[in-house]
Amino acid sequence: MLDTTTKRRIDTARDILVGKVPDPKSQVEQITIALIYKFMDDMDADSEELGGKRKFFTGPYARYGWAKLMDPSIGGHEMIALYGEGISKMPENPGIPPLFRDIFKNAYLPYRDPETLKAFLKIIDEFSYDHSERLGDAFEYLLSVLGSQGDAGQFRTPRHIIDFIVAVLDPKKGDVILDPACGTAGFLISAYKHILKAHDPADRSDPSNPKKPLTPDEKGRLAKNFKGYDISPDMVRLSLVNLYLHGFTDPHIYEYDTLTSDERWNEFADVILANPPFMSPKGGIKPHKRFSIQAKRSEVLFVDYMAEHLTPTGRAGIIVPEGIIFQSQDAYKSLRKMLVETSLVAVISLPAGVFQPYSGVKTSILILDKSLAKQANTIAFFKVENDGFGLGAQRRAIEKTDLPQVQAELAAYLQALRSGAPSLPKKDQPDPSDPPEPTDLFPALTTALIVPKEKIAANGDYNLSGERYREGKANLSTFPLIPLEELFTKIGNGVNVTQVDEKAKYRVTRIQTIADASVDLEKTKFTDDEVKPESFLKFGDILLSHINSFDHLGKSAIFLGNDKDVIHGINLIRLVPNTSRIDPRYASRVFKTGRFIDTVKSFAQKAVNQASVKTSDLRAIQIPLPPLEVQKEIVAEIEGYQKVINGARAVLDHYRPHIPIHPDWPMVELGAVCEAIITGPFGTALHQSDYVDAGIPVINPKNIGEGSINIDGVKMVSTATRDRLKEFTVRKDDIVIGRRGEMGRCAVVTSDMKDWLCGTGCFVIRLKPTCQARFAFFQIASPKVKAYLEEQAVGVTMMNLNQGILSSLQIYLPPLATQRAIVAEIEAEQALVASNRELITRFEQKIQATLARIWGEAPAVVPAA
């Protein structure tokens, strides 16, 4: 368990580096190098205390020792020169093991500011070397900042998903364990901890199974069984350190291209755990010739590699993008066929937000077990709706999680197979009069869907979407799946013309034109270039984003205008519908489904700065195609729901609380009716290191919504920090208002926010009893007052409100009874307006249910209004 002191030190080290080293990966590398440098000196000091000799900082390298760096008499520029030279010389030091030389390979100091280095090394000096769990957990916490997308399309796997997969596979002490795309070695560390826990006598989670601790020899053999490959030298370095700090004195992590090199092809593993890269380089992978599946997509090749490199009794847990599950290209179908026939035992569908905030890509987990797959003629499907965290960008912890139930039921299913559970009858066997259903054979499974392999193989595509086989739902076969190239007369890129901002002869569409899911002609560029007639958009054409950031990839919009001057720009793919086969509005709706967008993203190729999809890949994507009349009925149904949504949104957009001003009401300065106007803590009173994962919320401007405080993303501090800053504690009926950033946005503090803190960027308005809080709030929150405050703000680099501006604000102050009556009337109106939000939610669910039904993923009925 990571202690708060160590966490604070790591946060502080990163805070110091942020101004000079903005890239998170570089920050981690600098902290890693400094820690190892310090730990080598610690080990030398330990050796001397025990009567031994120094071996790291000795001979010509003695001048780089940590004590020399931290000598108070050393100047800042001298420290920079000594430390910079020291880390660059370490790979040549014959006294350090190869592991350390690899860690220091190409190490350098990326800044030359003495004060930054002095402050940074002072924090590093607070760490001390040992092999405790605490230090290993601290490094894993440091690695958690590498959550963003990697250079090759990697997404760091959330810790709870890693631990879930490891628990499902249950690695043993004698297993050879491999991660062929290991990143920072998260899977390997989790597997190691799992095995140690299984042999920890202090752990009584299973009292029926007496545990014996591993002997030193067993631990040594255990460490030798862990292997990892990664193509990135940076990831290899971080993996080596991570394993070293968890007790691996000689970790086996190799810089190795798993897909194009065959040097290790003959090495097999009992357990393989991986989250391989989701994207392929431009032009695809050029693999060596030993793969059984001929493909250029990295995710196909990685899964093939892992399936082929399991021992005869081996098992694997692999996170895969949705393309693996249902893509129709030959390579995908061949891969699924091989998996179903040789090793696949279960598929676990994960929510689309698991990799937020870095990607909304939909993923699943494939569970392979070669020995069980041979004796089973069924595959289990599970669907995780909640993984214990919200699916928004903040991924805050929530109470609901399906993972324990799925883990328990999957374990029961696998155990039933191991125990020789009866198989389902095959077609070539005499069928009994009442053949058993899969659920009859596995009665304890309440959430699993058990599907016969023959049903999965029936139409030859080996689709691994569990919803396809669920009874009571429309199967994908209800409507045939047709490739886009058969439904659109043209699928192509736009023309490259000179684009200007000033109005010119023609409009030119661009990615921003479709950002709001409709073709917004206000966001086009312009050109005077002449183009061929076929370059102009026509009614019903669909534009699709195929090149940009990964989040924008796959967004689309339908052109419903009659303009004769709109050119199809270069950065969008245009799809011209064959209206005898497909209704453009139906196609547009299908294109907006998560299923379609995920499919598009699965073809994304990683260019230098952005992802892209080729038109040839788009042409092969299949979508369900009902008869034309049914398409029109579906469009009419959805547009009926949309009209209700639009009406409800219009109410929300146009409603504003209104106070009927009486000319006899007095006006007073806000300061005259306030007990106090409190400014949040300035300067270093509240430091980044004060924040904790759970504790007392701190209200900052970005947390203030339209009249309410948004709990999602609120930072927390400890009770001790709150007590230190108790003068900034808010009370019920205080008004919190942003003084910078989201300037002028305000909200009234409610009783459930007792003891929360006001953050640095806010004011707290504490009123006297003569002024009702919500009456004052409705005036302060009005657009007129907000505009006034923005106009009065002062500053050079950042505009701010000050107490004088706020205090002098004029507000109306009728008798208290009148204030209360007006507030009651407005709150009654707001309750009616709020019901429109629920209406929008319900009818959006109806639209999603209708679209899901088309794909065969939803019940035949939609939610009641």
mmCIF file of N, CA, C and O in Angstrom, residues 87-129:
data_model
loop_
_atom_site.group_PDB
_atom_site.id
_atom_site.type_symbol
_atom_site.label_atom_id
_atom_site.label_comp_id
_atom_site.label_asym_id
_atom_site.label_seq_id
_atom_site.Cartn_x
_atom_site.Cartn_y
_atom_site.Cartn_z
ATOM 1 N N ILE A 87 25.447 11.082 -14.766
ATOM 2 C CA ILE A 87 24.466 10.168 -15.365
ATOM 3 C C ILE A 87 24.873 9.757 -16.772
ATOM 4 O O ILE A 87 24.557 8.650 -17.222
ATOM 5 N N SER A 88 25.594 10.628 -17.487
ATOM 6 C CA SER A 88 26.019 10.261 -18.846
ATOM 7 C C SER A 88 27.188 9.273 -18.826
ATOM 8 O O SER A 88 27.369 8.494 -19.762
ATOM 9 N N LYS A 89 27.976 9.275 -17.722
ATOM 10 C CA LYS A 89 29.132 8.385 -17.625
ATOM 11 C C LYS A 89 28.769 6.995 -17.081
ATOM 12 O O LYS A 89 29.545 6.043 -17.238
ATOM 13 N N MET A 90 27.628 6.863 -16.414
ATOM 14 C CA MET A 90 27.293 5.601 -15.751
ATOM 15 C C MET A 90 27.255 4.393 -16.676
ATOM 16 O O MET A 90 27.638 3.287 -16.267
ATOM 17 N N PRO A 91 26.804 4.498 -17.936
ATOM 18 C CA PRO A 91 26.829 3.305 -18.795
ATOM 19 C C PRO A 91 28.233 2.748 -19.016
ATOM 20 O O PRO A 91 28.391 1.591 -19.412
ATOM 21 N N GLU A 92 29.284 3.570 -18.758
ATOM 22 C CA GLU A 92 30.661 3.118 -18.954
ATOM 23 C C GLU A 92 31.264 2.573 -17.659
ATOM 24 O O GLU A 92 32.404 2.083 -17.662
ATOM 25 N N ASN A 93 30.529 2.651 -16.563
ATOM 26 C CA ASN A 93 31.058 2.268 -15.248
ATOM 27 C C ASN A 93 31.134 0.745 -15.139
ATOM 28 O O ASN A 93 30.111 0.056 -15.116
ATOM 29 N N PRO A 94 32.327 0.154 -15.075
ATOM 30 C CA PRO A 94 32.445 -1.312 -15.017
ATOM 31 C C PRO A 94 31.972 -1.885 -13.692
ATOM 32 O O PRO A 94 31.748 -3.098 -13.587
ATOM 33 N N GLY A 95 31.782 -1.019 -12.684
ATOM 34 C CA GLY A 95 31.393 -1.517 -11.369
ATOM 35 C C GLY A 95 29.899 -1.702 -11.186
ATOM 36 O O GLY A 95 29.470 -2.203 -10.150
ATOM 37 N N ILE A 96 29.110 -1.333 -12.162
ATOM 38 C CA ILE A 96 27.661 -1.494 -11.996
ATOM 39 C C ILE A 96 27.165 -2.611 -12.906
ATOM 40 O O ILE A 96 27.737 -2.859 -13.973
ATOM 41 N N PRO A 97 26.119 -3.315 -12.498
ATOM 42 C CA PRO A 97 25.628 -4.455 -13.287
ATOM 43 C C PRO A 97 25.013 -3.996 -14.608
ATOM 44 O O PRO A 97 24.647 -2.827 -14.766
ATOM 45 N N PRO A 98 24.893 -4.921 -15.575
ATOM 46 C CA PRO A 98 24.324 -4.571 -16.886
ATOM 47 C C PRO A 98 22.945 -3.927 -16.783
ATOM 48 O O PRO A 98 22.615 -3.052 -17.581
ATOM 49 N N LEU A 99 22.140 -4.356 -15.804
ATOM 50 C CA LEU A 99 20.807 -3.775 -15.628
ATOM 51 C C LEU A 99 20.895 -2.266 -15.446
ATOM 52 O O LEU A 99 20.191 -1.492 -16.094
ATOM 53 N N PHE A 100 21.794 -1.822 -14.562
ATOM 54 C CA PHE A 100 21.918 -0.392 -14.296
ATOM 55 C C PHE A 100 22.491 0.342 -15.514
ATOM 56 O O PHE A 100 22.120 1.478 -15.795
ATOM 57 N N ARG A 101 23.403 -0.320 -16.209
ATOM 58 C CA ARG A 101 23.962 0.331 -17.399
ATOM 59 C C ARG A 101 22.876 0.554 -18.447
ATOM 60 O O ARG A 101 22.865 1.578 -19.127
ATOM 61 N N ASP A 102 21.957 -0.414 -18.558
ATOM 62 C CA ASP A 102 20.831 -0.249 -19.484
ATOM 63 C C ASP A 102 19.936 0.910 -19.064
ATOM 64 O O ASP A 102 19.426 1.664 -19.902
ATOM 65 N N ILE A 103 19.732 1.054 -17.768
ATOM 66 C CA ILE A 103 18.865 2.120 -17.269
ATOM 67 C C ILE A 103 19.456 3.493 -17.596
ATOM 68 O O ILE A 103 18.734 4.430 -17.958
ATOM 69 N N PHE A 104 20.798 3.607 -17.515
ATOM 70 C CA PHE A 104 21.440 4.895 -17.755
ATOM 71 C C PHE A 104 21.786 5.131 -19.228
ATOM 72 O O PHE A 104 22.290 6.200 -19.574
ATOM 73 N N LYS A 105 21.492 4.150 -20.075
ATOM 74 C CA LYS A 105 21.819 4.308 -21.487
ATOM 75 C C LYS A 105 21.071 5.525 -22.064
ATOM 76 O O LYS A 105 19.867 5.664 -21.911
ATOM 77 N N ASN A 106 21.804 6.421 -22.693
ATOM 78 C CA ASN A 106 21.264 7.638 -23.327
ATOM 79 C C ASN A 106 20.647 8.617 -22.328
ATOM 80 O O ASN A 106 19.857 9.491 -22.713
ATOM 81 N N ALA A 107 20.953 8.454 -21.029
ATOM 82 C CA ALA A 107 20.411 9.378 -20.030
ATOM 83 C C ALA A 107 21.099 10.746 -20.154
ATOM 84 O O ALA A 107 22.298 10.829 -20.430
ATOM 85 N N TYR A 108 20.324 11.811 -19.970
ATOM 86 C CA TYR A 108 20.889 13.159 -20.007
ATOM 87 C C TYR A 108 20.000 14.091 -19.196
ATOM 88 O O TYR A 108 18.857 13.739 -18.842
ATOM 89 N N LEU A 109 20.515 15.269 -18.882
ATOM 90 C CA LEU A 109 19.772 16.271 -18.125
ATOM 91 C C LEU A 109 19.161 17.259 -19.119
ATOM 92 O O LEU A 109 19.897 17.988 -19.796
ATOM 93 N N PRO A 110 17.822 17.323 -19.237
ATOM 94 C CA PRO A 110 17.203 18.120 -20.308
ATOM 95 C C PRO A 110 17.018 19.596 -19.972
ATOM 96 O O PRO A 110 16.345 20.304 -20.711
ATOM 97 N N TYR A 111 17.567 20.068 -18.868
ATOM 98 C CA TYR A 111 17.444 21.493 -18.518
ATOM 99 C C TYR A 111 18.737 21.921 -17.827
ATOM 100 O O TYR A 111 19.514 21.097 -17.364
ATOM 101 N N ARG A 112 18.942 23.224 -17.729
ATOM 102 C CA ARG A 112 20.180 23.738 -17.158
ATOM 103 C C ARG A 112 19.901 24.771 -16.068
ATOM 104 O O ARG A 112 20.677 25.709 -15.871
ATOM 105 N N ASP A 113 18.815 24.625 -15.362
ATOM 106 C CA ASP A 113 18.448 25.578 -14.318
ATOM 107 C C ASP A 113 18.912 25.063 -12.956
ATOM 108 O O ASP A 113 18.415 24.039 -12.474
ATOM 109 N N PRO A 114 19.865 25.740 -12.305
ATOM 110 C CA PRO A 114 20.418 25.230 -11.033
ATOM 111 C C PRO A 114 19.379 25.091 -9.935
ATOM 112 O O PRO A 114 19.412 24.120 -9.169
ATOM 113 N N GLU A 115 18.458 26.046 -9.843
ATOM 114 C CA GLU A 115 17.475 26.001 -8.763
ATOM 115 C C GLU A 115 16.537 24.810 -8.912
ATOM 116 O O GLU A 115 16.154 24.169 -7.933
ATOM 117 N N THR A 116 16.167 24.517 -10.150
ATOM 118 C CA THR A 116 15.294 23.358 -10.387
ATOM 119 C C THR A 116 15.995 22.073 -9.976
ATOM 120 O O THR A 116 15.429 21.224 -9.284
ATOM 121 N N LEU A 117 17.246 21.901 -10.406
ATOM 122 C CA LEU A 117 17.971 20.675 -10.072
ATOM 123 C C LEU A 117 18.186 20.563 -8.560
ATOM 124 O O LEU A 117 18.035 19.482 -7.983
ATOM 125 N N LYS A 118 18.519 21.671 -7.917
ATOM 126 C CA LYS A 118 18.769 21.636 -6.475
ATOM 127 C C LYS A 118 17.507 21.210 -5.725
ATOM 128 O O LYS A 118 17.556 20.346 -4.838
ATOM 129 N N ALA A 119 16.361 21.809 -6.090
ATOM 130 C CA ALA A 119 15.099 21.448 -5.429
ATOM 131 C C ALA A 119 14.724 20.000 -5.724
ATOM 132 O O ALA A 119 14.239 19.264 -4.852
ATOM 133 N N PHE A 120 14.964 19.557 -6.970
ATOM 134 C CA PHE A 120 14.625 18.196 -7.382
ATOM 135 C C PHE A 120 15.463 17.166 -6.620
ATOM 136 O O PHE A 120 14.932 16.194 -6.052
ATOM 137 N N LEU A 121 16.778 17.355 -6.565
ATOM 138 C CA LEU A 121 17.637 16.389 -5.880
ATOM 139 C C LEU A 121 17.394 16.391 -4.373
ATOM 140 O O LEU A 121 17.588 15.368 -3.707
ATOM 141 N N LYS A 122 16.964 17.524 -3.843
ATOM 142 C CA LYS A 122 16.647 17.571 -2.416
ATOM 143 C C LYS A 122 15.488 16.637 -2.082
ATOM 144 O O LYS A 122 15.494 15.946 -1.059
ATOM 145 N N ILE A 123 14.471 16.593 -2.976
ATOM 146 C CA ILE A 123 13.345 15.664 -2.778
ATOM 147 C C ILE A 123 13.807 14.227 -2.974
ATOM 148 O O ILE A 123 13.457 13.328 -2.196
ATOM 149 N N ILE A 124 14.608 13.957 -3.987
ATOM 150 C CA ILE A 124 15.103 12.600 -4.233
ATOM 151 C C ILE A 124 15.914 12.119 -3.032
ATOM 152 O O ILE A 124 15.895 10.935 -2.670
ATOM 153 N N ASP A 125 16.600 13.022 -2.380
ATOM 154 C CA ASP A 125 17.425 12.678 -1.228
ATOM 155 C C ASP A 125 16.593 12.133 -0.068
ATOM 156 O O ASP A 125 17.113 11.446 0.812
ATOM 157 N N GLU A 126 15.283 12.427 -0.072
ATOM 158 C CA GLU A 126 14.412 11.947 1.001
ATOM 159 C C GLU A 126 14.049 10.472 0.829
ATOM 160 O O GLU A 126 13.519 9.847 1.752
ATOM 161 N N PHE A 127 14.281 9.911 -0.357
ATOM 162 C CA PHE A 127 14.035 8.491 -0.584
ATOM 163 C C PHE A 127 15.249 7.689 -0.119
ATOM 164 O O PHE A 127 16.379 8.164 -0.189
ATOM 165 N N SER A 128 15.002 6.465 0.308
ATOM 166 C CA SER A 128 16.121 5.578 0.643
ATOM 167 C C SER A 128 15.841 4.200 0.053
ATOM 168 O O SER A 128 14.689 3.782 -0.071
ATOM 169 N N TYR A 129 16.916 3.501 -0.318
ATOM 170 C CA TYR A 129 16.767 2.232 -1.020
ATOM 171 C C TYR A 129 16.391 1.091 -0.081
ATOM 172 O O TYR A 129 16.968 0.913 0.978
#
